[in-house]
mmCIF file of C-alpha atoms in Angstrom:
data_model
loop_
_atom_site.group_PDB
_atom_site.id
_atom_site.type_symbol
_atom_site.label_atom_id
_atom_site.label_comp_id
_atom_site.label_asym_id
_atom_site.label_seq_id
_atom_site.Cartn_x
_atom_site.Cartn_y
_atom_site.Cartn_z
ATOM 1 C CA MET A 1 27.094 -13.741 57.092
ATOM 2 C CA LYS A 2 25.260 -16.933 58.017
ATOM 3 C CA ILE A 3 21.853 -16.509 59.654
ATOM 4 C CA LEU A 4 19.692 -19.236 61.177
ATOM 5 C CA VAL A 5 15.948 -18.905 60.650
ATOM 6 C CA THR A 6 13.958 -21.391 62.740
ATOM 7 C CA GLY A 7 10.536 -22.160 61.322
ATOM 8 C CA GLY A 8 12.071 -20.956 58.082
ATOM 9 C CA LEU A 9 9.518 -22.599 55.777
ATOM 10 C CA GLY A 10 6.537 -21.265 57.690
ATOM 11 C CA PHE A 11 4.435 -18.272 56.701
ATOM 12 C CA ILE A 12 6.475 -15.414 58.182
ATOM 13 C CA GLY A 13 9.723 -17.399 58.205
ATOM 14 C CA SER A 14 9.732 -18.057 54.458
ATOM 15 C CA HIS A 15 9.066 -14.399 53.616
ATOM 16 C CA THR A 16 11.889 -13.387 55.959
ATOM 17 C CA VAL A 17 14.265 -15.878 54.309
ATOM 18 C CA VAL A 18 13.464 -14.186 50.978
ATOM 19 C CA GLU A 19 14.242 -10.719 52.363
ATOM 20 C CA LEU A 20 17.469 -11.935 54.020
ATOM 21 C CA GLN A 21 18.688 -13.533 50.783
ATOM 22 C CA ASN A 22 17.754 -10.396 48.858
ATOM 23 C CA GLN A 23 20.062 -8.495 51.240
ATOM 24 C CA GLY A 24 22.947 -10.907 50.616
ATOM 25 C CA PHE A 25 22.781 -13.015 53.779
ATOM 26 C CA GLU A 26 23.440 -16.758 53.681
ATOM 27 C CA VAL A 27 20.459 -18.440 55.291
ATOM 28 C CA VAL A 28 20.131 -21.774 57.055
ATOM 29 C CA ALA A 29 16.462 -22.636 57.561
ATOM 30 C CA ILE A 30 15.303 -25.131 60.183
ATOM 31 C CA ASP A 31 11.781 -26.535 60.017
ATOM 32 C CA ASN A 32 10.133 -29.785 61.104
ATOM 33 C CA LEU A 33 7.404 -29.337 58.458
ATOM 34 C CA SER A 34 4.652 -29.749 61.067
ATOM 35 C CA ASN A 35 2.838 -26.694 59.715
ATOM 36 C CA SER A 36 4.670 -26.044 56.451
ATOM 37 C CA SER A 37 5.659 -27.710 53.197
ATOM 38 C CA ILE A 38 9.013 -28.646 51.639
ATOM 39 C CA GLU A 39 7.784 -27.069 48.365
ATOM 40 C CA VAL A 40 8.298 -23.648 49.993
ATOM 41 C CA LEU A 41 12.035 -24.097 49.312
ATOM 42 C CA GLU A 42 11.353 -24.043 45.577
ATOM 43 C CA GLY A 43 9.201 -20.931 45.943
ATOM 44 C CA ILE A 44 12.005 -19.130 47.780
ATOM 45 C CA GLU A 45 14.479 -20.176 45.088
ATOM 46 C CA ARG A 46 12.188 -18.957 42.276
ATOM 47 C CA ILE A 47 11.928 -15.524 43.928
ATOM 48 C CA THR A 48 15.563 -15.019 44.955
ATOM 49 C CA GLY A 49 17.483 -17.289 42.550
ATOM 50 C CA LYS A 50 18.983 -19.133 45.521
ATOM 51 C CA LYS A 51 17.835 -21.998 47.690
ATOM 52 C CA PRO A 52 18.596 -21.606 51.413
ATOM 53 C CA ILE A 53 20.406 -24.385 53.247
ATOM 54 C CA PHE A 54 17.666 -26.500 54.821
ATOM 55 C CA GLU A 55 17.724 -28.773 57.864
ATOM 56 C CA ASN A 56 14.656 -30.835 58.800
ATOM 57 C CA ILE A 57 14.999 -30.693 62.577
ATOM 58 C CA ASP A 58 12.523 -30.855 65.436
ATOM 59 C CA LEU A 59 13.807 -28.283 67.925
ATOM 60 C CA ARG A 60 12.058 -30.137 70.763
ATOM 61 C CA GLU A 61 14.884 -32.692 70.506
ATOM 62 C CA LYS A 62 17.714 -31.127 72.490
ATOM 63 C CA SER A 63 20.422 -33.340 70.976
ATOM 64 C CA SER A 64 19.355 -32.302 67.453
ATOM 65 C CA VAL A 65 19.749 -28.632 68.407
ATOM 66 C CA GLN A 66 23.189 -29.309 69.884
ATOM 67 C CA ASN A 67 24.278 -31.231 66.788
ATOM 68 C CA PHE A 68 23.037 -28.443 64.520
ATOM 69 C CA PHE A 69 25.163 -25.810 66.254
ATOM 70 C CA LYS A 70 28.195 -28.128 66.175
ATOM 71 C CA LYS A 71 27.745 -28.424 62.411
ATOM 72 C CA TYR A 72 27.180 -24.687 61.825
ATOM 73 C CA GLN A 73 29.633 -22.871 64.078
ATOM 74 C CA ASP A 74 29.666 -19.735 61.931
ATOM 75 C CA ILE A 75 26.071 -18.632 62.672
ATOM 76 C CA VAL A 76 26.142 -14.909 63.553
ATOM 77 C CA GLY A 77 22.432 -14.361 64.111
ATOM 78 C CA VAL A 78 19.223 -16.275 64.802
ATOM 79 C CA ILE A 79 15.672 -15.286 63.903
ATOM 80 C CA HIS A 80 13.410 -17.537 65.933
ATOM 81 C CA PHE A 81 9.941 -18.190 64.473
ATOM 82 C CA ALA A 82 9.492 -21.899 65.253
ATOM 83 C CA ALA A 83 6.407 -22.096 67.478
ATOM 84 C CA SER A 84 2.770 -23.123 67.499
ATOM 85 C CA LYS A 85 0.598 -20.061 67.079
ATOM 86 C CA ALA A 86 -3.167 -20.675 67.240
ATOM 87 C CA VAL A 87 -4.937 -19.134 70.230
ATOM 88 C CA GLY A 88 -7.897 -21.541 70.146
ATOM 89 C CA GLU A 89 -5.739 -24.652 69.795
ATOM 90 C CA SER A 90 -3.553 -23.514 72.700
ATOM 91 C CA VAL A 91 -6.610 -23.348 74.961
ATOM 92 C CA GLU A 92 -7.493 -26.938 73.990
ATOM 93 C CA ASN A 93 -3.932 -28.321 74.102
ATOM 94 C CA PRO A 94 -1.808 -26.190 76.445
ATOM 95 C CA LEU A 95 0.970 -28.736 77.011
ATOM 96 C CA LEU A 96 1.735 -28.915 73.289
ATOM 97 C CA TYR A 97 2.199 -25.139 73.316
ATOM 98 C CA TYR A 98 4.426 -25.088 76.406
ATOM 99 C CA GLU A 99 6.632 -27.846 75.004
ATOM 100 C CA ASN A 100 6.824 -26.458 71.482
ATOM 101 C CA ASN A 101 7.196 -22.774 72.315
ATOM 102 C CA ILE A 102 9.223 -22.810 75.544
ATOM 103 C CA ASN A 103 11.494 -25.876 75.362
ATOM 104 C CA THR A 104 12.634 -25.058 71.837
ATOM 105 C CA LEU A 105 13.481 -21.471 72.820
ATOM 106 C CA VAL A 106 15.547 -22.691 75.791
ATOM 107 C CA TYR A 107 17.486 -25.224 73.689
ATOM 108 C CA VAL A 108 18.342 -22.643 70.996
ATOM 109 C CA LEU A 109 19.420 -20.051 73.571
ATOM 110 C CA GLN A 110 21.593 -22.589 75.398
ATOM 111 C CA GLU A 111 23.589 -23.143 72.204
ATOM 112 C CA LEU A 112 23.591 -19.465 71.266
ATOM 113 C CA THR A 113 25.320 -18.487 74.515
ATOM 114 C CA LYS A 114 28.322 -20.597 73.438
ATOM 115 C CA LEU A 115 28.888 -18.554 70.254
ATOM 116 C CA PRO A 116 31.200 -15.522 70.020
ATOM 117 C CA GLN A 117 28.385 -13.514 68.378
ATOM 118 C CA ALA A 118 24.920 -14.076 69.809
ATOM 119 C CA ASN A 119 22.304 -11.963 68.039
ATOM 120 C CA PHE A 120 18.736 -13.114 68.557
ATOM 121 C CA ILE A 121 15.487 -11.859 67.022
ATOM 122 C CA PHE A 122 12.403 -13.217 68.789
ATOM 123 C CA SER A 123 9.051 -13.600 67.107
ATOM 124 C CA SER A 124 6.770 -12.241 69.807
ATOM 125 C CA SER A 125 3.184 -11.082 69.645
ATOM 126 C CA CYS A 126 0.755 -8.341 70.591
ATOM 127 C CA THR A 127 -1.031 -11.029 72.632
ATOM 128 C CA VAL A 128 1.381 -10.134 75.470
ATOM 129 C CA TYR A 129 -0.664 -6.934 75.957
ATOM 130 C CA GLY A 130 -3.895 -8.891 76.487
ATOM 131 C CA GLN A 131 -6.821 -6.488 76.313
ATOM 132 C CA ALA A 132 -4.804 -3.296 76.497
ATOM 133 C CA GLU A 133 -6.363 -0.424 78.390
ATOM 134 C CA LYS A 134 -5.501 2.167 75.742
ATOM 135 C CA MET A 135 -5.360 2.208 71.921
ATOM 136 C CA PRO A 136 -3.130 2.355 69.973
ATOM 137 C CA ILE A 137 -0.816 0.125 72.005
ATOM 138 C CA THR A 138 2.710 1.373 72.729
ATOM 139 C CA GLU A 139 5.664 -0.761 73.818
ATOM 140 C CA ASN A 140 5.278 0.759 77.296
ATOM 141 C CA ALA A 141 1.788 -0.702 77.712
ATOM 142 C CA SER A 142 1.679 -3.105 80.618
ATOM 143 C CA VAL A 143 1.944 -6.807 79.873
ATOM 144 C CA GLN A 144 -1.416 -8.181 81.019
ATOM 145 C CA PRO A 145 -2.158 -11.652 82.394
ATOM 146 C CA ALA A 146 -2.325 -13.905 79.350
ATOM 147 C CA ILE A 147 -5.751 -14.782 77.992
ATOM 148 C CA SER A 148 -4.494 -17.978 76.308
ATOM 149 C CA PRO A 149 -1.630 -20.468 76.737
ATOM 150 C CA TYR A 150 -0.282 -19.234 73.378
ATOM 151 C CA GLY A 151 -0.109 -15.668 74.696
ATOM 152 C CA ASN A 152 1.460 -16.952 77.903
ATOM 153 C CA THR A 153 4.244 -18.722 75.967
ATOM 154 C CA LYS A 154 5.137 -15.419 74.303
ATOM 155 C CA GLN A 155 5.228 -13.641 77.679
ATOM 156 C CA ILE A 156 7.347 -16.405 79.225
ATOM 157 C CA GLY A 157 9.589 -16.411 76.146
ATOM 158 C CA GLU A 158 10.252 -12.681 76.516
ATOM 159 C CA GLU A 159 11.021 -13.141 80.236
ATOM 160 C CA ILE A 160 13.462 -15.968 79.490
ATOM 161 C CA ILE A 161 15.298 -13.813 76.929
ATOM 162 C CA GLN A 162 15.500 -10.876 79.378
ATOM 163 C CA ASP A 163 16.960 -13.156 82.078
ATOM 164 C CA VAL A 164 19.457 -14.759 79.691
ATOM 165 C CA ALA A 165 20.620 -11.407 78.284
ATOM 166 C CA LYS A 166 21.506 -10.148 81.775
ATOM 167 C CA VAL A 167 24.152 -12.831 82.322
ATOM 168 C CA THR A 168 25.328 -13.843 78.810
ATOM 169 C CA ASN A 169 26.560 -12.349 75.538
ATOM 170 C CA VAL A 170 23.095 -12.618 73.943
ATOM 171 C CA ASN A 171 21.750 -9.396 72.401
ATOM 172 C CA SER A 172 18.112 -9.602 71.418
ATOM 173 C CA ILE A 173 15.266 -7.724 69.800
ATOM 174 C CA LEU A 174 11.713 -8.734 70.656
ATOM 175 C CA LEU A 175 9.352 -8.032 67.771
ATOM 176 C CA ARG A 176 5.750 -7.915 68.924
ATOM 177 C CA TYR A 177 3.655 -8.238 65.847
ATOM 178 C CA PHE A 178 0.040 -7.775 65.319
ATOM 179 C CA ASN A 179 -1.784 -9.762 62.579
ATOM 180 C CA PRO A 180 0.342 -10.814 59.586
ATOM 181 C CA ILE A 181 -1.608 -11.449 56.365
ATOM 182 C CA GLY A 182 -1.073 -11.571 52.622
ATOM 183 C CA ALA A 183 1.502 -13.286 50.447
ATOM 184 C CA HIS A 184 4.571 -12.465 48.401
ATOM 185 C CA PRO A 185 3.585 -10.396 45.332
ATOM 186 C CA SER A 186 5.083 -13.118 43.101
ATOM 187 C CA ALA A 187 2.501 -15.586 44.543
ATOM 188 C CA GLU A 188 5.389 -18.056 44.901
ATOM 189 C CA ILE A 189 5.009 -18.265 48.709
ATOM 190 C CA GLY A 190 2.172 -17.426 51.087
ATOM 191 C CA GLU A 191 0.194 -18.675 54.057
ATOM 192 C CA LEU A 192 -0.400 -22.411 53.761
ATOM 193 C CA PRO A 193 -2.210 -23.691 56.850
ATOM 194 C CA ILE A 194 -2.410 -27.450 57.241
ATOM 195 C CA GLY A 195 -5.986 -28.543 57.958
ATOM 196 C CA VAL A 196 -8.657 -26.018 58.910
ATOM 197 C CA PRO A 197 -7.175 -22.490 59.051
ATOM 198 C CA GLN A 198 -6.999 -20.944 62.523
ATOM 199 C CA ASN A 199 -6.465 -17.428 61.157
ATOM 200 C CA LEU A 200 -9.061 -15.155 59.575
ATOM 201 C CA VAL A 201 -7.587 -14.373 56.157
ATOM 202 C CA PRO A 202 -6.792 -17.907 54.937
ATOM 203 C CA TYR A 203 -10.277 -18.934 56.072
ATOM 204 C CA ILE A 204 -11.685 -16.045 54.035
ATOM 205 C CA THR A 205 -9.715 -16.990 50.899
ATOM 206 C CA GLN A 206 -10.551 -20.702 51.283
ATOM 207 C CA THR A 207 -14.223 -19.764 51.612
ATOM 208 C CA GLY A 208 -13.912 -17.465 48.606
ATOM 209 C CA ILE A 209 -12.533 -20.271 46.468
ATOM 210 C CA GLY A 210 -15.127 -22.777 47.661
ATOM 211 C CA ILE A 211 -13.134 -25.052 49.983
ATOM 212 C CA ARG A 212 -15.090 -23.839 53.027
ATOM 213 C CA LYS A 213 -18.861 -23.427 52.947
ATOM 214 C CA GLU A 214 -18.919 -20.182 54.922
ATOM 215 C CA LEU A 215 -16.888 -18.085 57.307
ATOM 216 C CA SER A 216 -17.824 -17.898 60.993
ATOM 217 C CA VAL A 217 -17.588 -14.412 62.490
ATOM 218 C CA TYR A 218 -17.086 -14.852 66.225
ATOM 219 C CA GLY A 219 -19.387 -12.306 67.816
ATOM 220 C CA ASN A 220 -20.958 -9.077 66.571
ATOM 221 C CA ASP A 221 -21.781 -7.648 70.001
ATOM 222 C CA TYR A 222 -18.362 -6.250 70.904
ATOM 223 C CA PRO A 223 -18.115 -2.538 71.847
ATOM 224 C CA THR A 224 -16.721 -1.596 68.400
ATOM 225 C CA PRO A 225 -18.286 0.432 65.548
ATOM 226 C CA ASP A 226 -19.697 -2.652 63.773
ATOM 227 C CA GLY A 227 -19.692 -5.063 66.749
ATOM 228 C CA THR A 228 -16.838 -7.267 65.469
ATOM 229 C CA CYS A 229 -13.296 -7.560 66.838
ATOM 230 C CA ILE A 230 -10.670 -5.079 65.655
ATOM 231 C CA ARG A 231 -7.103 -6.070 64.763
ATOM 232 C CA ASP A 232 -4.074 -4.510 63.089
ATOM 233 C CA TYR A 233 -3.480 -6.458 59.855
ATOM 234 C CA ILE A 234 0.050 -6.103 58.488
ATOM 235 C CA HIS A 235 1.325 -7.365 55.126
ATOM 236 C CA VAL A 236 3.758 -10.215 55.691
ATOM 237 C CA VAL A 237 6.388 -8.697 53.361
ATOM 238 C CA ASP A 238 6.413 -5.484 55.420
ATOM 239 C CA LEU A 239 6.816 -7.647 58.520
ATOM 240 C CA ALA A 240 9.636 -9.703 56.995
ATOM 241 C CA LYS A 241 11.582 -6.572 56.067
ATOM 242 C CA ALA A 242 11.399 -5.393 59.688
ATOM 243 C CA HIS A 243 13.150 -8.590 60.810
ATOM 244 C CA VAL A 244 16.076 -7.928 58.483
ATOM 245 C CA ILE A 245 16.375 -4.323 59.708
ATOM 246 C CA ALA A 246 16.269 -5.478 63.350
ATOM 247 C CA LEU A 247 18.943 -8.100 62.675
ATOM 248 C CA GLN A 248 21.186 -5.542 60.966
ATOM 249 C CA ARG A 249 20.776 -3.280 64.012
ATOM 250 C CA LEU A 250 22.225 -6.024 66.246
ATOM 251 C CA LEU A 251 24.972 -7.014 63.790
ATOM 252 C CA ASN A 252 26.038 -3.362 63.522
ATOM 253 C CA LYS A 253 25.939 -3.033 67.337
ATOM 254 C CA GLN A 254 23.467 -0.162 67.127
ATOM 255 C CA ASN A 255 21.238 -1.494 69.898
ATOM 256 C CA VAL A 256 21.239 0.682 73.007
ATOM 257 C CA GLU A 257 20.052 -2.087 75.334
ATOM 258 C CA LYS A 258 20.779 -5.813 75.540
ATOM 259 C CA VAL A 259 17.091 -6.445 74.872
ATOM 260 C CA GLU A 260 15.002 -4.035 72.800
ATOM 261 C CA THR A 261 11.293 -4.284 72.048
ATOM 262 C CA PHE A 262 9.358 -3.037 69.016
ATOM 263 C CA ASN A 263 5.723 -3.215 67.929
ATOM 264 C CA LEU A 264 5.210 -4.157 64.297
ATOM 265 C CA GLY A 265 1.869 -3.208 62.796
ATOM 266 C CA THR A 266 0.270 -0.622 60.537
ATOM 267 C CA GLY A 267 -1.070 1.561 63.324
ATOM 268 C CA THR A 268 -4.607 1.122 61.982
ATOM 269 C CA GLY A 269 -7.269 -1.191 63.344
ATOM 270 C CA SER A 270 -9.652 -3.028 60.999
ATOM 271 C CA SER A 271 -12.729 -4.971 62.083
ATOM 272 C CA VAL A 272 -13.514 -8.495 60.933
ATOM 273 C CA LEU A 273 -16.320 -7.140 58.748
ATOM 274 C CA GLU A 274 -13.969 -4.556 57.221
ATOM 275 C CA VAL A 275 -11.543 -7.359 56.292
ATOM 276 C CA ILE A 276 -14.415 -9.299 54.699
ATOM 277 C CA HIS A 277 -15.472 -6.214 52.720
ATOM 278 C CA ALA A 278 -11.869 -5.619 51.593
ATOM 279 C CA PHE A 279 -11.768 -9.191 50.293
ATOM 280 C CA GLU A 280 -15.088 -8.745 48.501
ATOM 281 C CA LYS A 281 -13.749 -5.601 46.838
ATOM 282 C CA VAL A 282 -10.489 -7.115 45.540
ATOM 283 C CA SER A 283 -12.063 -10.469 44.538
ATOM 284 C CA GLY A 284 -15.263 -9.051 43.045
ATOM 285 C CA GLN A 285 -17.395 -11.634 44.831
ATOM 286 C CA LYS A 286 -19.646 -11.856 47.881
ATOM 287 C CA LEU A 287 -18.336 -13.898 50.784
ATOM 288 C CA PRO A 288 -20.769 -16.211 52.604
ATOM 289 C CA TYR A 289 -20.461 -15.734 56.371
ATOM 290 C CA LYS A 290 -22.533 -16.174 59.530
ATOM 291 C CA ILE A 291 -22.358 -14.586 62.970
ATOM 292 C CA VAL A 292 -21.683 -17.110 65.751
ATOM 293 C CA ASP A 293 -20.905 -16.883 69.471
ATOM 294 C CA ARG A 294 -17.773 -15.165 70.713
ATOM 295 C CA ARG A 295 -14.604 -17.277 70.859
ATOM 296 C CA GLU A 296 -12.702 -17.825 74.092
ATOM 297 C CA GLY A 297 -9.376 -15.989 74.213
ATOM 298 C CA ASP A 298 -10.329 -13.188 71.785
ATOM 299 C CA VAL A 299 -9.683 -9.584 72.861
ATOM 300 C CA ILE A 300 -12.001 -6.797 71.725
ATOM 301 C CA ALA A 301 -9.412 -4.678 69.931
ATOM 302 C CA ALA A 302 -5.666 -4.541 69.391
ATOM 303 C CA TYR A 303 -3.782 -2.186 67.103
ATOM 304 C CA ALA A 304 -0.271 -0.816 67.311
ATOM 305 C CA ASN A 305 1.379 2.467 67.974
ATOM 306 C CA THR A 306 4.352 2.039 65.619
ATOM 307 C CA ASP A 307 6.163 5.319 66.379
ATOM 308 C CA LYS A 308 9.132 3.570 68.006
ATOM 309 C CA ALA A 309 9.758 1.165 65.096
ATOM 310 C CA ASN A 310 9.284 4.037 62.631
ATOM 311 C CA ALA A 311 11.784 6.286 64.414
ATOM 312 C CA VAL A 312 14.398 3.880 65.789
ATOM 313 C CA LEU A 313 14.422 1.173 63.093
ATOM 314 C CA GLY A 314 13.510 3.506 60.245
ATOM 315 C CA TRP A 315 10.841 0.975 59.271
ATOM 316 C CA LYS A 316 7.237 1.562 58.309
ATOM 317 C CA ALA A 317 4.501 -0.718 56.993
ATOM 318 C CA LYS A 318 3.712 0.306 53.425
ATOM 319 C CA SER A 319 0.952 -1.989 52.151
ATOM 320 C CA SER A 320 -2.771 -1.285 52.554
ATOM 321 C CA LEU A 321 -5.343 -3.799 53.773
ATOM 322 C CA GLU A 322 -6.668 -4.122 50.227
ATOM 323 C CA LYS A 323 -3.205 -4.785 48.804
ATOM 324 C CA ALA A 324 -2.582 -7.458 51.427
ATOM 325 C CA MET A 325 -5.968 -9.092 50.755
ATOM 326 C CA SER A 326 -5.332 -8.978 47.012
ATOM 327 C CA SER A 327 -1.977 -10.790 47.430
ATOM 328 C CA ALA A 328 -3.608 -13.397 49.701
ATOM 329 C CA TRP A 329 -6.307 -13.987 47.070
ATOM 330 C CA ASP A 330 -3.730 -14.268 44.247
ATOM 331 C CA TRP A 331 -1.863 -16.867 46.322
ATOM 332 C CA GLU A 332 -5.029 -18.853 47.116
ATOM 333 C CA GLN A 333 -6.007 -18.956 43.431
ATOM 334 C CA LYS A 334 -2.508 -20.027 42.411
ATOM 335 C CA ILE A 335 -2.249 -22.964 44.817
ATOM 336 C CA ARG A 336 -5.711 -24.227 43.837
ATOM 337 C CA SER A 337 -5.148 -23.921 40.062
#
């Protein structure tokens, strides 16, 4: 079965391509390499023994999307990762986020509705919950007004998919994930941000290896046990496996609704300082950091209730925070060696 993975050389996309190939799927990966590297293809091949089909396409170009689907008419499922994903950058450059995250989704869905089988997995985010009123967050928690343009694009994306599913043959699963970290245990692929990292863990590992002078911790006056923000950090391999299970659910017609929603996390919240201490433990070194002002767009705490994914998908996150940090550190050391 041929599966399209958009953003297939990105952080989560590449790990999902690995898991799909390990399960025997034929994968076509689309990426415009704006936040990824062509070398990722070799990493995937070293892990799985097979290189996915790769198309360097910018999904913002509608004609390119149309031509792709004309060329590959036997696609039976799409996992859609391609999107910009930094909260801070989205506040500074909202139009980039609306073009990149909304237009591309529309163009892919337009082509998908023409196929006999239209199975669509959407890379959504816990940002749709905003600052949830209750922890841990269930899928029934109300979607709050978005705090950032990035979060808004995920909310709009979910609404578009719901509207499309009502009147077309598209079946979809929305996967709302919390904070993916870590790297493949082989250290062949991992998170490879271009420029200054926008996410906590790659900034930690780059600081640990000496590329960054020190880590900035945005605020230590939040109403949390140690004053820093709390998030649910999930190992990227656990996350990737959930995408394959969700896809198989659609392919096997096991979904009970046209659009289903699942939280993907560990169910445990960890503070920024706890993540720093986990890194210090696995690396055996002290991390230089300083406390700075709060950052616009950050919620106080967000961690998942994963009961629904555990029960319905039969999926559960297995890796600890320390294991995830250890794999991220192995990856950082490998790419700098």
